[in-house]
Short mmCIF file of C-alpha atoms in Angstrom, two decimals:
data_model
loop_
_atom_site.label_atom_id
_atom_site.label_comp_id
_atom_site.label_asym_id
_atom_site.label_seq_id
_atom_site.Cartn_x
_atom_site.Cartn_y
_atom_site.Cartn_z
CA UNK P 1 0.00 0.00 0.00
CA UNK P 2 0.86 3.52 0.33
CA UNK P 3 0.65 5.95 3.12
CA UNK P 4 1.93 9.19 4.45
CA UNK P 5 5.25 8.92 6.62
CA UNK P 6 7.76 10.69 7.72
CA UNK P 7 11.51 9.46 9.03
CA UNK P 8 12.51 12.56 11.32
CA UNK P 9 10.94 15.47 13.22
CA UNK P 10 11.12 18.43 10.86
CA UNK P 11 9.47 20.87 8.92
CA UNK P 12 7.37 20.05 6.00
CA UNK P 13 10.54 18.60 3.80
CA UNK P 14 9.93 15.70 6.19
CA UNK P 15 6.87 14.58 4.78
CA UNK P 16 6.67 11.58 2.03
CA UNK P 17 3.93 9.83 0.31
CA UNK P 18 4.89 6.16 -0.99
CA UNK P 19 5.38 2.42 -0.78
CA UNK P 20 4.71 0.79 3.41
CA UNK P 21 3.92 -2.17 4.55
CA UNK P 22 0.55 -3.37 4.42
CA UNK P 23 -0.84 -3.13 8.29
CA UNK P 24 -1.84 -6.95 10.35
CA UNK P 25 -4.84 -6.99 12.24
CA UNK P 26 -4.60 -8.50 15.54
CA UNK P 27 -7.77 -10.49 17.04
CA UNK P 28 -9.52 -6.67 18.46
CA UNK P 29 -8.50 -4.56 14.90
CA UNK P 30 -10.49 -4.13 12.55
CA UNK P 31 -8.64 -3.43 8.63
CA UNK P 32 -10.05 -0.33 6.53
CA UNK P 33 -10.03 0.83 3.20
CA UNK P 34 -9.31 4.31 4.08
CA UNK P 35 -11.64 6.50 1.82
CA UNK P 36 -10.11 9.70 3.09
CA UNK P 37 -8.69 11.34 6.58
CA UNK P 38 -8.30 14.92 7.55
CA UNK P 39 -5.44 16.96 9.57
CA UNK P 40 -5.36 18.56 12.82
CA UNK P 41 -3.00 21.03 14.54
CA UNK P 42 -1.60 17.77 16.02
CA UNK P 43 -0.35 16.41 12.89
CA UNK P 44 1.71 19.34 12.84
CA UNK P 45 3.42 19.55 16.58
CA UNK P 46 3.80 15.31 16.09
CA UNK P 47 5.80 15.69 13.08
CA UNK P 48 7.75 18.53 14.17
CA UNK P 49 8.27 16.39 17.21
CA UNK P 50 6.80 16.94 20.70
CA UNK P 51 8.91 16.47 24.22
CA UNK P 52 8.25 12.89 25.27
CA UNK P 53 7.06 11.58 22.15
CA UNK P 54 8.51 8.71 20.96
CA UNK P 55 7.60 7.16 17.88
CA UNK P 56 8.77 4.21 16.15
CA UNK P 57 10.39 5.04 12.69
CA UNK P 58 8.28 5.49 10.01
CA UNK P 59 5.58 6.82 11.33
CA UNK P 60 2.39 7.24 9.82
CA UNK P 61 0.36 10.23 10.67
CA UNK P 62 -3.34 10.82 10.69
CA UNK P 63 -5.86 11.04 13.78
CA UNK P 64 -8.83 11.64 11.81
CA UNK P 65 -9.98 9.20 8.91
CA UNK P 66 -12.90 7.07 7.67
CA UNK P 67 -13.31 4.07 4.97
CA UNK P 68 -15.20 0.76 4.47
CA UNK P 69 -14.14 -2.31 6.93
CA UNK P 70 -12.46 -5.05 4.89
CA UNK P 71 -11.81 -7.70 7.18
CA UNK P 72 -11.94 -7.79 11.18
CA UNK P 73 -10.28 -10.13 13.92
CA UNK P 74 -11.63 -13.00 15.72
CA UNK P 75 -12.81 -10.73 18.68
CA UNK P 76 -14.54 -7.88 17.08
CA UNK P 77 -18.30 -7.69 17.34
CA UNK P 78 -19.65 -4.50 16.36
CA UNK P 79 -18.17 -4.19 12.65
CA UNK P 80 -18.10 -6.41 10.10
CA UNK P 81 -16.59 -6.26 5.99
CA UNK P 82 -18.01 -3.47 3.96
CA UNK P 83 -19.66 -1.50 7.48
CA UNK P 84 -18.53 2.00 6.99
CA UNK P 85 -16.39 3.49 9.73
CA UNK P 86 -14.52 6.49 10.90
CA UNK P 87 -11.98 6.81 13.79
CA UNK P 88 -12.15 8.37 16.98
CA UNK P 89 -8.78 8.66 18.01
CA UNK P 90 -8.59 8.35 21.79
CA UNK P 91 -7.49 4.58 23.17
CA UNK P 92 -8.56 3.85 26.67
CA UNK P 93 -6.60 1.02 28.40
CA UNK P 94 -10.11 0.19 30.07
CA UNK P 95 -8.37 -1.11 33.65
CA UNK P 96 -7.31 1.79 35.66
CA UNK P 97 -9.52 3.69 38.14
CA UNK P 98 -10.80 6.55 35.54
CA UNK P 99 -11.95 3.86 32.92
CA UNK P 100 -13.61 1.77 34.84
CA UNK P 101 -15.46 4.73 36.68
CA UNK P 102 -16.31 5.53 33.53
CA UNK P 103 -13.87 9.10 32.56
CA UNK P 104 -12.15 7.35 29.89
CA UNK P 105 -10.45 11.11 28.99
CA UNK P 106 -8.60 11.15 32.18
CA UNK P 107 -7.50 7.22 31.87
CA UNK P 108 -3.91 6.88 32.79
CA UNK P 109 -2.48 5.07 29.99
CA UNK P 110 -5.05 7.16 27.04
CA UNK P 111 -2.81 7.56 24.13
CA UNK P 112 -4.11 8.99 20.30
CA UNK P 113 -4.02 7.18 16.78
CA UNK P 114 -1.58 9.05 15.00
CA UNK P 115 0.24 11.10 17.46
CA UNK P 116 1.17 8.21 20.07
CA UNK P 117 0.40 4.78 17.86
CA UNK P 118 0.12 4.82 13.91
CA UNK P 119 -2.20 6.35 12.27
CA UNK P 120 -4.66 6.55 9.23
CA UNK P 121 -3.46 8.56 6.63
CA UNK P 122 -2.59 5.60 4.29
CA UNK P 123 -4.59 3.60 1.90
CA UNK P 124 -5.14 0.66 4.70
CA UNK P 125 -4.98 1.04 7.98
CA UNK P 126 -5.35 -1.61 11.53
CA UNK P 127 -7.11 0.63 14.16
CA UNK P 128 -8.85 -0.75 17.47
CA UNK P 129 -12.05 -1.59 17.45
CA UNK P 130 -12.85 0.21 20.55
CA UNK P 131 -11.80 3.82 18.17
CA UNK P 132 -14.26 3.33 15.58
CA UNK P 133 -18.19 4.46 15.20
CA UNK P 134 -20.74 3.55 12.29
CA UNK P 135 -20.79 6.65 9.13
CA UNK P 136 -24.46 6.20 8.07
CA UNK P 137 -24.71 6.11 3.97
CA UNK P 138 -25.33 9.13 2.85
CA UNK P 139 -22.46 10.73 5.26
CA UNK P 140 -19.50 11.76 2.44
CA UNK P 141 -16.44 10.84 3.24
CA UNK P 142 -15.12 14.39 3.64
CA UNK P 143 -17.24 15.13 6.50
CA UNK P 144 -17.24 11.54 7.87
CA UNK P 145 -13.26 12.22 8.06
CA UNK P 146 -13.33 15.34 9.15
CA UNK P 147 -15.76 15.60 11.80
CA UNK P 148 -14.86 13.46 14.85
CA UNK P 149 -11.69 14.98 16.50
CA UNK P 150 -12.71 18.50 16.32
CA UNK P 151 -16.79 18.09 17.04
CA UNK P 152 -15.29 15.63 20.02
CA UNK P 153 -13.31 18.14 21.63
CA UNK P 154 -15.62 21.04 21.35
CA UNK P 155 -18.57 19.12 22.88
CA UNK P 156 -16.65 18.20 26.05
CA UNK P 157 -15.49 21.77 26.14
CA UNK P 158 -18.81 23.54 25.92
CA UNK P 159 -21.41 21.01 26.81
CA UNK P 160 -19.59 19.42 29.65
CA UNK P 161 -16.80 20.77 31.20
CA UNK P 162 -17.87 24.92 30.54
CA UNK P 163 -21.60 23.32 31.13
CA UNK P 164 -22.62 26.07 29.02
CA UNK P 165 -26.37 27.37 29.62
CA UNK P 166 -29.05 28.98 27.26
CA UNK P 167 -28.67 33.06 27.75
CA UNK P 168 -25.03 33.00 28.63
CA UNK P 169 -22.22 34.56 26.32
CA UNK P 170 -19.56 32.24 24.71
CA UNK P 171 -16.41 33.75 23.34
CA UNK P 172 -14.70 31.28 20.53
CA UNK P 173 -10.92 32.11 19.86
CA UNK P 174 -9.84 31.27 16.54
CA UNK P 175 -12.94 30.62 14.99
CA UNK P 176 -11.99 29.48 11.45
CA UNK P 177 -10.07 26.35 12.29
CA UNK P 178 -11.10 22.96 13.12
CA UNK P 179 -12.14 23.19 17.04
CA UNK P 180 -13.22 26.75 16.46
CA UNK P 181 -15.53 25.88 14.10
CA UNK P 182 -17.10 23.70 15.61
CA UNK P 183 -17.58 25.27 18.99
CA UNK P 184 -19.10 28.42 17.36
CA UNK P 185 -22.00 25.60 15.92
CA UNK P 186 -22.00 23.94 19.61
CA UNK P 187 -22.12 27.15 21.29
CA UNK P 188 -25.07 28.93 19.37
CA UNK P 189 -26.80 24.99 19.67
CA UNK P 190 -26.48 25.57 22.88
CA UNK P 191 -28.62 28.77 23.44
CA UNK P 192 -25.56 30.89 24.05
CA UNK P 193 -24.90 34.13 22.78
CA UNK P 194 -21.95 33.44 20.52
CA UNK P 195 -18.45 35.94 19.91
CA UNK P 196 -15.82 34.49 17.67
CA UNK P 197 -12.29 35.84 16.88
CA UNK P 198 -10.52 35.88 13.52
CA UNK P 199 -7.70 36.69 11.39
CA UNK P 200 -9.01 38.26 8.53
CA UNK P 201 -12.47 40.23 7.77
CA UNK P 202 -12.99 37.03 5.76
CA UNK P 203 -12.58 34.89 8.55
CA UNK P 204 -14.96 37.13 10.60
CA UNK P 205 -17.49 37.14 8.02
CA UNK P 206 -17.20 33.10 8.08
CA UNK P 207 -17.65 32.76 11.46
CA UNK P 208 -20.90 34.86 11.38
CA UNK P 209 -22.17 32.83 8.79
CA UNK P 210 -21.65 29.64 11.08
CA UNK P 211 -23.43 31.05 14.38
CA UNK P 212 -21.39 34.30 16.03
CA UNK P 213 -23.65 37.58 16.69
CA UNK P 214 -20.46 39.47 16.48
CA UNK P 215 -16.76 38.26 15.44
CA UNK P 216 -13.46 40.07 16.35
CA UNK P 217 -10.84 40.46 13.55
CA UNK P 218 -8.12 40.25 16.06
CA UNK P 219 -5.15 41.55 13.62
CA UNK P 220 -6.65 44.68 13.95
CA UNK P 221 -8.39 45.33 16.96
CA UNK P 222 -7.77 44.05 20.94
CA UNK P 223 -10.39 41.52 21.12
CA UNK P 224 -10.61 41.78 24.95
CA UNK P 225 -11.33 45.59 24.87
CA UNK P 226 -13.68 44.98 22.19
CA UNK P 227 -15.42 42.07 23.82
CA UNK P 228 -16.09 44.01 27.12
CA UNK P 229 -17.10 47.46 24.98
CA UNK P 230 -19.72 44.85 23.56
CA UNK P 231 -21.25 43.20 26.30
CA UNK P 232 -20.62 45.99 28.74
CA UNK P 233 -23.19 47.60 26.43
CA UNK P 234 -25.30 44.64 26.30
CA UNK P 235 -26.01 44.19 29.88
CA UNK P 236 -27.95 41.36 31.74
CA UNK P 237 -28.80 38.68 29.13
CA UNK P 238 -32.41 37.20 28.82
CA UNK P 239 -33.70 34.04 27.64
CA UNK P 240 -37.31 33.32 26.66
CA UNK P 241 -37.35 31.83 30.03
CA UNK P 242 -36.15 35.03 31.71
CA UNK P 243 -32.55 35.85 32.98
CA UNK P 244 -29.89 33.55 32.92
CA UNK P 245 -28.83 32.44 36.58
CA UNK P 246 -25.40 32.60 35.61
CA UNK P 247 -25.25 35.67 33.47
CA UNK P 248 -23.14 38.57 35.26
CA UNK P 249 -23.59 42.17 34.46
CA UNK P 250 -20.41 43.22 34.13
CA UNK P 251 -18.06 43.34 31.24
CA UNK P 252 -16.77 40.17 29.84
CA UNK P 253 -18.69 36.93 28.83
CA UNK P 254 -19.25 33.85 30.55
CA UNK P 255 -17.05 31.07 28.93
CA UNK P 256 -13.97 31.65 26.34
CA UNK P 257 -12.84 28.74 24.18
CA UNK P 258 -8.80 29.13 23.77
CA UNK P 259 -7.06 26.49 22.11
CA UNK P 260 -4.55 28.91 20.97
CA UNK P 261 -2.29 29.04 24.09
CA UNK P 262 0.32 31.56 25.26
CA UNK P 263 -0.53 34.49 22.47
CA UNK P 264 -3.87 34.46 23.91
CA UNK P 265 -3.77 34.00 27.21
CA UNK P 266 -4.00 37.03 28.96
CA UNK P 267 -6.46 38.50 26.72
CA UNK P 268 -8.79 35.40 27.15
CA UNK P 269 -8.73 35.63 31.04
CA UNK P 270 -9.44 39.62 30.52
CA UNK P 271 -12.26 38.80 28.11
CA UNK P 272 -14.38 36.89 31.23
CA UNK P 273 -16.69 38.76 33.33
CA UNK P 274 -16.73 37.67 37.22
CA UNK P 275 -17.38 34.07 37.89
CA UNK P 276 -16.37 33.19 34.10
CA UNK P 277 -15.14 30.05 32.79
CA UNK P 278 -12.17 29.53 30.38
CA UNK P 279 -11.93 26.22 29.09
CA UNK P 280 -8.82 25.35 27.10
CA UNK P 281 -7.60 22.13 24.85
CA UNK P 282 -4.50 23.00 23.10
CA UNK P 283 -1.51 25.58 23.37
CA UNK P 284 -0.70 26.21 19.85
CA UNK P 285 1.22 29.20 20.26
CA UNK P 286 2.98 27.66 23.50
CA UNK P 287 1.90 26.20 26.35
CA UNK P 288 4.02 28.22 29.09
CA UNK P 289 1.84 31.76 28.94
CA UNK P 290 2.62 34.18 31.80
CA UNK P 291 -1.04 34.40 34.03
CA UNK P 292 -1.99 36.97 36.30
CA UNK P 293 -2.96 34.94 38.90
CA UNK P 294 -5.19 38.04 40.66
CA UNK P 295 -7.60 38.51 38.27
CA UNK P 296 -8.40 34.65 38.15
CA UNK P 297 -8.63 34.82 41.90
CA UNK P 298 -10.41 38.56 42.28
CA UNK P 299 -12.67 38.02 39.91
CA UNK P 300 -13.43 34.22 40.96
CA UNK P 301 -12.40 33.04 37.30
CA UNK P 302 -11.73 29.03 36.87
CA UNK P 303 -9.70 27.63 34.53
CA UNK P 304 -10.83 24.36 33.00
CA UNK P 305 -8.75 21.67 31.17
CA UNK P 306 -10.30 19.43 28.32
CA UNK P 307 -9.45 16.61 26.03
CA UNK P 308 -11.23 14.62 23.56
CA UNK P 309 -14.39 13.00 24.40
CA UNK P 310 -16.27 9.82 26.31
CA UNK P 311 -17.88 7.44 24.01
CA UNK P 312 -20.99 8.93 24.69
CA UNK P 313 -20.28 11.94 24.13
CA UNK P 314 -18.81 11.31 21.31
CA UNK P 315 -22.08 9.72 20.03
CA UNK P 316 -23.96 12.67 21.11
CA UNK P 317 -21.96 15.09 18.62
CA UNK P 318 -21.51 12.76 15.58
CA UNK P 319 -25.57 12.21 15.73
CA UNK P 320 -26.12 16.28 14.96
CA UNK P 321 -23.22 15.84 12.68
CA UNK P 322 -24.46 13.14 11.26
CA UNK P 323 -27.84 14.60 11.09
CA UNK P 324 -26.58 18.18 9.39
CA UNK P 325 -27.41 20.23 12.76
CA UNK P 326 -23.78 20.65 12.30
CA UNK P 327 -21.88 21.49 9.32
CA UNK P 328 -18.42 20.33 8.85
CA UNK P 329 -16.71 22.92 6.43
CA UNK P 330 -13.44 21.71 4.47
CA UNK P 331 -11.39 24.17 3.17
CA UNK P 332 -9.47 21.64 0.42
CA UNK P 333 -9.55 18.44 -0.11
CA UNK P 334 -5.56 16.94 -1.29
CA UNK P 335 -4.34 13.62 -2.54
CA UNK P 336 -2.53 12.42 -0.27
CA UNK P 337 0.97 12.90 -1.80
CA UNK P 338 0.42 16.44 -1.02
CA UNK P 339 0.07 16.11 2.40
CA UNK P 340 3.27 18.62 2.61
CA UNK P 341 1.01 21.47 1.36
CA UNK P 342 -1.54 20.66 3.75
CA UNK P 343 0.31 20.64 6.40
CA UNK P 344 1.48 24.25 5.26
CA UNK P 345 -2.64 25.16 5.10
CA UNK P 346 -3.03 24.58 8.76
CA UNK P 347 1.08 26.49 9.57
CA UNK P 348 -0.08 29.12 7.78
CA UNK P 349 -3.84 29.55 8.80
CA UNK P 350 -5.22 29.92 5.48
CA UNK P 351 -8.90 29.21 4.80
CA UNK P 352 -11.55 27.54 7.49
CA UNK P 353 -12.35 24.41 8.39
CA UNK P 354 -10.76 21.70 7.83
CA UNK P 355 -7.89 20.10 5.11
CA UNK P 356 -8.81 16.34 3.87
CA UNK P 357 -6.20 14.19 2.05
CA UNK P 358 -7.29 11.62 0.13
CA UNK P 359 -5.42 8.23 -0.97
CA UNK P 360 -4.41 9.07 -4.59
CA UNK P 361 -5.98 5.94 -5.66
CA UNK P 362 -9.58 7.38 -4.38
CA UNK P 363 -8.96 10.31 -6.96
#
């Protein structure tokens, strides 16, 4: 077969498309004809190479992907040749304490397809049983590929760990790109009023178009001044059920989404009105920021951590995705021997949404 690989941590010279060994199923995997798979931010910091990760050589990217199950071993039950699948991503070890208490995202020994273990982007690929869900027909494979890392981790991060309530005020950094995408959809699902930041008018335009009342073009303007000039003229939110318990007066919303890291940071925790949540996934821009410790603690701010999903959770999301309550935009679609360029896509923030590869023999 073929596949995307890559024999050193590097930039984007790194990256080759050719000739690997065709994957072995053991008795849980199940083998797929991979019909496409999409990129993350991830793919990016695991081929540049992260501290403590240690892959084996070649390693074949991919945490998102999706195809049609051509054979399965001895103990898999759910799937069965020519079922049509997509991954998940997250591997519980389904022993310690968290698993079997049921918060698979905080399991000791959770690892990711792709970043920790091989991945999918590659014309077969062996993946766990346990990491795939059904793609109804009718689901392209585009969106089928695309959906489940992103629409995973912004459904933990709004719907459980911000619990996010009709009539409160969501700020989404970053709108445009995979997670921010998707949280601006789960957000305004969620009855919240919905802020967004981008790059570009453009981007600021898209995110309106996907959900946000109002969207920051933060190359231009300081999108925690602007975001307390806007709901400091806003005021106490209603809901056709009458205030929000949580809503605060003051300036600032009630939950920011930053999966951007240390460039944001500061401006984030400004952004929140008293008793606000910020909920964060990922540190793109570095994971070290300097805090100012007394405004989270003046202005009784917390500061939640989120990865991934539960199974069920992860159910919950792919069923609106599934459904079309939530659109899954793709900015290009690649054969996969230009996987290079896409990785250059997400380095250099153009378009929104997300980048899919395809196998070149699917083109």
């Amino acid at each position: 077969m073929d596949a995307v690989k890559f024999t050193d941590h590097g930039g984007t010279d790194v990256v080759e498309y050719g000739e690997f060994p065709d994957p072995e199923i053991g008795a849980d995997d199940v083998l797929v004809d991979v019909k496409a798979g999409a990129l993350n931010h991830l793919d990016v910091w695991t081929r540049r190479g992260m501290p403590g990760l240690d892959l084996e050589m070649p390693h074949v990217p991919g945490s998102d992907g999706a195809g049609v199950v051509e054979a399965v071993g001895e103990h898999v039950s759910r799937f069965e040749p020519g079922d049509r699948v997509a991954l998940t991503a997250g591997r519980y070890c389904g022993e310690c304490e968290y698993c079997r208490h049921g918060e698979e995202p905080q399991c000791v020994n959770y690892h990711i397809v792709g970043e920790h273990v091989r991945g999918v982007h590659s014309e077969l690929a062996a993946i766990p049983e346990e990491t795939l869900v059904a793609v109804p027909e009718g689901v392209d494979w585009e969106t089928a590929a695309a959906a489940p890392l992103v629409f995973q981790t912004a459904w933990r991060m709004l719907m459980t760990r911000a619990d996010v309530e009709p009539g409160e005020t969501v700020l989404v950094l970053g709108a445009s790109g995979g997670v921010g995408h998707a949280a601006v959809q789960i957000a305004d699902y969620a009855g919240a009023t919905v802020y967004a930041t981008g790059g570009s008018d453009e981007k600021c335009r898209y995110a309106e178009e996907l959900g946000a009342e109002a969207a920051i073009n933060y190359e231009e303007d300081d999108f925690a001044d602007e975001i307390r000039a806007i709901t400091g003229k806003r005021g106490h939110q209603t809901t056709s059920d009458g205030p929000s318990e949580r809503r605060r007066s003051d300036d600032g919303v009630d939950v920011v989404v930053d999966h951007v890291g240390a460039d944001t940071w500061s401006d984030s925790l400004a952004s929140l009105a008293k008793g606000g949540r910020l909920v964060t996934c990922g540190a793109t821009t570095g994971h070290a920021p300097e805090t100012n410790i007394n405004r989270i603690f003046w202005n009784q701010l917390s500061v939640l951590g989120s990865t991934m999903a539960t199974p069920g959770e992860i159910d919950d999301v792919l069923e609106r995705v599934w459904d079309g309550t939530f659109e899954v935009r793709i900015r290009e679609t690649l054969p996969m021997s230009e996987t290079a360029r896409a990785h250059e896509l997400l380095e250099n923030r153009e378009g929104f949404g997300k980048v899919v590869v395809r196998p070149d023999s699917e083109l």
